[in-house]
Amino acid sequence: AVARASFADLTPAADRLPRRDLLQISEKYFDALQAGDGDLAPFHPACVRIENGVQATGIPVSGGKPPESCYDNIEHIAPLSNITKRRVVAVDETRNLVMLVADFSMPGTDSPQLAAWKKAHPPEMSAMVEQTVRPSSGPLFELFRIRQGKIAEIEAVFYGPRMPYGFGTGWD
């Protein structure tokens, strides 16, 4: 896999944010996800989220609906997840990047939200969708690019084989 070139770009000195602000903005994403409320996270209008190499936002949705935004994506992921044990992996103030890791558990309930999620995402995400219907846990790495004080890019990586629900990250 190749990292997005934009993650290598330096942020102009005038637009750089202090570590504390970068962390607060990034943590709000997990707050929004846990609460199922996209209003809790400051999303840039052009925010793009990629999950395990597959673009999950900003792509056409079935039925001629507008592309799902990072804000909308919260609504579809939240019913499937429980996020605990958040940790900071790295903060790069020269690029306005933050990487967090958390224990991401999915209870695996087959709910109306899950059915809507399956309909709204492209077929190439089917392997990930299939994992959501079986209870599982594992570490979730999220890399955030902050622009203008808002989350502009998200790279999500679910690491390794999914473990039984509630298993944890292995670093507990």
PDB file of C-alpha atoms in Angstrom:
ATOM      1  CA  ALA A   1       0.000   0.000   0.000  1.00  0.00           C
ATOM      2  CA  VAL A   2       1.134   3.511  -0.757  1.00  0.00           C
ATOM      3  CA  ALA A   3       0.472   6.353   1.661  1.00  0.00           C
ATOM      4  CA  ARG A   4      -1.451   9.325   0.350  1.00  0.00           C
ATOM      5  CA  ALA A   5       0.969  11.962  -0.907  1.00  0.00           C
ATOM      6  CA  SER A   6      -0.922  14.676   0.985  1.00  0.00           C
ATOM      7  CA  PHE A   7       0.229  13.193   4.291  1.00  0.00           C
ATOM      8  CA  ALA A   8       3.816  14.035   3.347  1.00  0.00           C
ATOM      9  CA  ASP A   9       3.013  17.684   2.610  1.00  0.00           C
ATOM     10  CA  LEU A  10       4.267  20.191   5.143  1.00  0.00           C
ATOM     11  CA  THR A  11       1.634  22.534   6.534  1.00  0.00           C
ATOM     12  CA  PRO A  12       2.545  26.208   6.012  1.00  0.00           C
ATOM     13  CA  ALA A  13       3.959  27.610   9.265  1.00  0.00           C
ATOM     14  CA  ALA A  14       1.067  30.082   9.637  1.00  0.00           C
ATOM     15  CA  ASP A  15      -1.479  27.197   9.488  1.00  0.00           C
ATOM     16  CA  ARG A  16       0.225  24.851  11.947  1.00  0.00           C
ATOM     17  CA  LEU A  17      -1.577  24.054  15.161  1.00  0.00           C
ATOM     18  CA  PRO A  18      -0.078  23.219  18.533  1.00  0.00           C
ATOM     19  CA  ARG A  19      -0.019  19.577  19.659  1.00  0.00           C
ATOM     20  CA  ARG A  20      -2.778  20.182  22.234  1.00  0.00           C
ATOM     21  CA  ASP A  21      -5.191  21.513  19.570  1.00  0.00           C
ATOM     22  CA  LEU A  22      -4.367  18.735  17.098  1.00  0.00           C
ATOM     23  CA  LEU A  23      -5.099  16.114  19.768  1.00  0.00           C
ATOM     24  CA  GLN A  24      -8.364  17.759  20.840  1.00  0.00           C
ATOM     25  CA  ILE A  25      -9.624  17.939  17.247  1.00  0.00           C
ATOM     26  CA  SER A  26      -8.678  14.303  16.522  1.00  0.00           C
ATOM     27  CA  GLU A  27     -10.179  12.978  19.771  1.00  0.00           C
ATOM     28  CA  LYS A  28     -13.482  14.602  18.818  1.00  0.00           C
ATOM     29  CA  TYR A  29     -13.754  12.108  15.955  1.00  0.00           C
ATOM     30  CA  PHE A  30     -13.833   9.194  18.417  1.00  0.00           C
ATOM     31  CA  ASP A  31     -16.233  11.172  20.650  1.00  0.00           C
ATOM     32  CA  ALA A  32     -18.572  11.611  17.665  1.00  0.00           C
ATOM     33  CA  LEU A  33     -18.259   7.973  16.682  1.00  0.00           C
ATOM     34  CA  GLN A  34     -18.939   6.724  20.206  1.00  0.00           C
ATOM     35  CA  ALA A  35     -22.000   9.006  20.553  1.00  0.00           C
ATOM     36  CA  GLY A  36     -23.230   8.487  16.971  1.00  0.00           C
ATOM     37  CA  ASP A  37     -23.307  12.266  16.584  1.00  0.00           C
ATOM     38  CA  GLY A  38     -21.350  13.814  13.698  1.00  0.00           C
ATOM     39  CA  ASP A  39     -21.895  17.282  15.172  1.00  0.00           C
ATOM     40  CA  LEU A  40     -19.307  16.482  17.858  1.00  0.00           C
ATOM     41  CA  ALA A  41     -16.424  16.391  15.348  1.00  0.00           C
ATOM     42  CA  PRO A  42     -15.207  19.357  13.274  1.00  0.00           C
ATOM     43  CA  PHE A  43     -15.179  17.959   9.729  1.00  0.00           C
ATOM     44  CA  HIS A  44     -13.704  19.885   6.821  1.00  0.00           C
ATOM     45  CA  PRO A  45     -16.282  20.068   3.982  1.00  0.00           C
ATOM     46  CA  ALA A  46     -13.923  18.100   1.706  1.00  0.00           C
ATOM     47  CA  CYS A  47     -13.092  15.426   4.316  1.00  0.00           C
ATOM     48  CA  VAL A  48     -12.263  11.989   2.889  1.00  0.00           C
ATOM     49  CA  ARG A  49     -12.052   8.766   4.911  1.00  0.00           C
ATOM     50  CA  ILE A  50     -10.267   5.670   3.675  1.00  0.00           C
ATOM     51  CA  GLU A  51     -10.653   2.324   5.464  1.00  0.00           C
ATOM     52  CA  ASN A  52      -8.038  -0.367   4.844  1.00  0.00           C
ATOM     53  CA  GLY A  53      -7.226   1.170   1.477  1.00  0.00           C
ATOM     54  CA  VAL A  54     -10.829   1.591   0.299  1.00  0.00           C
ATOM     55  CA  GLN A  55     -12.363   5.050   0.056  1.00  0.00           C
ATOM     56  CA  ALA A  56     -15.416   5.115   2.341  1.00  0.00           C
ATOM     57  CA  THR A  57     -16.604   8.714   1.859  1.00  0.00           C
ATOM     58  CA  GLY A  58     -16.938  11.105  -1.040  1.00  0.00           C
ATOM     59  CA  ILE A  59     -17.970   8.350  -3.455  1.00  0.00           C
ATOM     60  CA  PRO A  60     -21.318   7.929  -5.228  1.00  0.00           C
ATOM     61  CA  VAL A  61     -24.016   6.199  -3.210  1.00  0.00           C
ATOM     62  CA  SER A  62     -26.697   3.938  -4.660  1.00  0.00           C
ATOM     63  CA  GLY A  63     -30.017   5.493  -5.633  1.00  0.00           C
ATOM     64  CA  GLY A  64     -28.501   8.711  -6.961  1.00  0.00           C
ATOM     65  CA  LYS A  65     -27.998  10.131  -3.464  1.00  0.00           C
ATOM     66  CA  PRO A  66     -25.149  12.571  -2.863  1.00  0.00           C
ATOM     67  CA  PRO A  67     -21.820  11.058  -1.797  1.00  0.00           C
ATOM     68  CA  GLU A  68     -21.570  10.209   1.869  1.00  0.00           C
ATOM     69  CA  SER A  69     -19.490  12.691   3.847  1.00  0.00           C
ATOM     70  CA  CYS A  70     -17.278  12.018   6.867  1.00  0.00           C
ATOM     71  CA  TYR A  71     -20.114  13.513   8.912  1.00  0.00           C
ATOM     72  CA  ASP A  72     -22.649  11.066   7.408  1.00  0.00           C
ATOM     73  CA  ASN A  73     -20.231   8.159   7.830  1.00  0.00           C
ATOM     74  CA  ILE A  74     -20.422   8.577  11.629  1.00  0.00           C
ATOM     75  CA  GLU A  75     -24.103   7.643  11.505  1.00  0.00           C
ATOM     76  CA  HIS A  76     -23.342   4.363   9.735  1.00  0.00           C
ATOM     77  CA  ILE A  77     -20.336   3.283  11.783  1.00  0.00           C
ATOM     78  CA  ALA A  78     -21.549   4.273  15.252  1.00  0.00           C
ATOM     79  CA  PRO A  79     -24.259   1.595  15.645  1.00  0.00           C
ATOM     80  CA  LEU A  80     -21.643  -1.030  14.908  1.00  0.00           C
ATOM     81  CA  SER A  81     -18.933   0.029  17.322  1.00  0.00           C
ATOM     82  CA  ASN A  82     -17.620   0.513  20.810  1.00  0.00           C
ATOM     83  CA  ILE A  83     -14.342   2.436  21.140  1.00  0.00           C
ATOM     84  CA  THR A  84     -12.224   2.181  24.277  1.00  0.00           C
ATOM     85  CA  LYS A  85      -8.618   2.535  25.414  1.00  0.00           C
ATOM     86  CA  ARG A  86      -7.630   5.378  23.097  1.00  0.00           C
ATOM     87  CA  ARG A  87      -3.909   6.059  22.803  1.00  0.00           C
ATOM     88  CA  VAL A  88      -1.796   8.629  20.997  1.00  0.00           C
ATOM     89  CA  VAL A  89       0.690   7.020  18.605  1.00  0.00           C
ATOM     90  CA  ALA A  90       2.176  10.166  17.043  1.00  0.00           C
ATOM     91  CA  VAL A  91       1.625  13.879  16.494  1.00  0.00           C
ATOM     92  CA  ASP A  92       3.390  15.770  13.687  1.00  0.00           C
ATOM     93  CA  GLU A  93       2.932  19.513  14.133  1.00  0.00           C
ATOM     94  CA  THR A  94       4.752  20.287  10.860  1.00  0.00           C
ATOM     95  CA  ARG A  95       2.075  18.406   8.894  1.00  0.00           C
ATOM     96  CA  ASN A  96      -0.920  18.760  11.256  1.00  0.00           C
ATOM     97  CA  LEU A  97      -1.112  14.955  11.530  1.00  0.00           C
ATOM     98  CA  VAL A  98      -2.278  12.857  14.469  1.00  0.00           C
ATOM     99  CA  MET A  99      -2.336   9.071  14.735  1.00  0.00           C
ATOM    100  CA  LEU A 100      -4.474   7.455  17.407  1.00  0.00           C
ATOM    101  CA  VAL A 101      -5.096   3.809  18.204  1.00  0.00           C
ATOM    102  CA  ALA A 102      -8.063   2.410  20.108  1.00  0.00           C
ATOM    103  CA  ASP A 103      -9.762  -0.853  20.918  1.00  0.00           C
ATOM    104  CA  PHE A 104     -12.530  -1.034  18.312  1.00  0.00           C
ATOM    105  CA  SER A 105     -15.214  -3.580  19.166  1.00  0.00           C
ATOM    106  CA  MET A 106     -18.227  -4.429  17.041  1.00  0.00           C
ATOM    107  CA  PRO A 107     -21.092  -6.229  18.780  1.00  0.00           C
ATOM    108  CA  GLY A 108     -22.154  -7.693  15.436  1.00  0.00           C
ATOM    109  CA  THR A 109     -25.875  -7.074  15.682  1.00  0.00           C
ATOM    110  CA  ASP A 110     -27.767  -7.243  12.416  1.00  0.00           C
ATOM    111  CA  SER A 111     -29.636  -3.972  12.806  1.00  0.00           C
ATOM    112  CA  PRO A 112     -31.466  -1.634  10.408  1.00  0.00           C
ATOM    113  CA  GLN A 113     -28.377   0.614  10.613  1.00  0.00           C
ATOM    114  CA  LEU A 114     -26.198  -2.264   9.420  1.00  0.00           C
ATOM    115  CA  ALA A 115     -28.574  -2.976   6.529  1.00  0.00           C
ATOM    116  CA  ALA A 116     -28.407   0.705   5.518  1.00  0.00           C
ATOM    117  CA  TRP A 117     -24.619   0.637   5.796  1.00  0.00           C
ATOM    118  CA  LYS A 118     -24.407  -2.375   3.456  1.00  0.00           C
ATOM    119  CA  LYS A 119     -26.615  -0.649   0.879  1.00  0.00           C
ATOM    120  CA  ALA A 120     -24.640   2.609   1.034  1.00  0.00           C
ATOM    121  CA  HIS A 121     -21.159   1.176   0.486  1.00  0.00           C
ATOM    122  CA  PRO A 122     -19.495  -0.277  -2.596  1.00  0.00           C
ATOM    123  CA  PRO A 123     -19.197  -4.062  -3.055  1.00  0.00           C
ATOM    124  CA  GLU A 124     -15.419  -4.020  -2.566  1.00  0.00           C
ATOM    125  CA  MET A 125     -16.102  -3.271   1.091  1.00  0.00           C
ATOM    126  CA  SER A 126     -18.008  -6.543   1.482  1.00  0.00           C
ATOM    127  CA  ALA A 127     -15.217  -8.272   3.421  1.00  0.00           C
ATOM    128  CA  MET A 128     -15.283  -5.501   5.992  1.00  0.00           C
ATOM    129  CA  VAL A 129     -19.082  -5.566   6.078  1.00  0.00           C
ATOM    130  CA  GLU A 130     -19.016  -9.307   6.709  1.00  0.00           C
ATOM    131  CA  GLN A 131     -16.733  -8.728   9.694  1.00  0.00           C
ATOM    132  CA  THR A 132     -19.286  -6.329  11.186  1.00  0.00           C
ATOM    133  CA  VAL A 133     -21.954  -9.003  11.448  1.00  0.00           C
ATOM    134  CA  ARG A 134     -19.792 -11.201  13.633  1.00  0.00           C
ATOM    135  CA  PRO A 135     -18.929  -9.932  17.108  1.00  0.00           C
ATOM    136  CA  SER A 136     -15.251  -8.967  17.119  1.00  0.00           C
ATOM    137  CA  SER A 137     -12.606  -6.658  18.560  1.00  0.00           C
ATOM    138  CA  GLY A 138      -9.204  -5.393  17.555  1.00  0.00           C
ATOM    139  CA  PRO A 139      -6.959  -2.376  17.329  1.00  0.00           C
ATOM    140  CA  LEU A 140      -8.045   0.464  15.077  1.00  0.00           C
ATOM    141  CA  PHE A 141      -5.442   2.955  13.893  1.00  0.00           C
ATOM    142  CA  GLU A 142      -6.716   6.313  12.622  1.00  0.00           C
ATOM    143  CA  LEU A 143      -4.462   8.930  11.012  1.00  0.00           C
ATOM    144  CA  PHE A 144      -5.979  12.410  10.856  1.00  0.00           C
ATOM    145  CA  ARG A 145      -4.904  15.347   8.680  1.00  0.00           C
ATOM    146  CA  ILE A 146      -6.139  18.616  10.148  1.00  0.00           C
ATOM    147  CA  ARG A 147      -6.721  21.639   7.905  1.00  0.00           C
ATOM    148  CA  GLN A 148      -8.146  24.972   9.027  1.00  0.00           C
ATOM    149  CA  GLY A 149      -8.865  23.473  12.448  1.00  0.00           C
ATOM    150  CA  LYS A 150     -10.996  20.677  10.943  1.00  0.00           C
ATOM    151  CA  ILE A 151     -10.548  17.002  10.123  1.00  0.00           C
ATOM    152  CA  ALA A 152      -9.778  16.957   6.387  1.00  0.00           C
ATOM    153  CA  GLU A 153      -8.463  13.422   5.830  1.00  0.00           C
ATOM    154  CA  ILE A 154      -8.767  10.160   7.729  1.00  0.00           C
ATOM    155  CA  GLU A 155      -6.862   6.955   7.049  1.00  0.00           C
ATOM    156  CA  ALA A 156      -8.306   4.055   9.071  1.00  0.00           C
ATOM    157  CA  VAL A 157      -6.501   0.738   9.418  1.00  0.00           C
ATOM    158  CA  PHE A 158      -8.004  -2.237  11.192  1.00  0.00           C
ATOM    159  CA  TYR A 159      -5.010  -4.315  12.131  1.00  0.00           C
ATOM    160  CA  GLY A 160      -4.729  -8.071  11.814  1.00  0.00           C
ATOM    161  CA  PRO A 161      -7.331 -10.764  12.287  1.00  0.00           C
ATOM    162  CA  ARG A 162     -10.379  -9.754  14.251  1.00  0.00           C
ATOM    163  CA  MET A 163     -10.436 -11.224  17.747  1.00  0.00           C
ATOM    164  CA  PRO A 164     -13.445 -12.322  19.819  1.00  0.00           C
ATOM    165  CA  TYR A 165     -15.662  -9.504  21.049  1.00  0.00           C
ATOM    166  CA  GLY A 166     -14.177  -7.763  24.093  1.00  0.00           C
ATOM    167  CA  PHE A 167     -10.729  -9.334  23.589  1.00  0.00           C
ATOM    168  CA  GLY A 168      -8.927  -5.972  23.521  1.00  0.00           C
ATOM    169  CA  THR A 169      -5.879  -4.818  21.614  1.00  0.00           C
ATOM    170  CA  GLY A 170      -3.316  -7.113  23.224  1.00  0.00           C
ATOM    171  CA  TRP A 171      -1.558  -4.111  24.769  1.00  0.00           C
ATOM    172  CA  ASP A 172      -3.779  -3.932  27.835  1.00  0.00           C
TER     173      ASP A 172
END
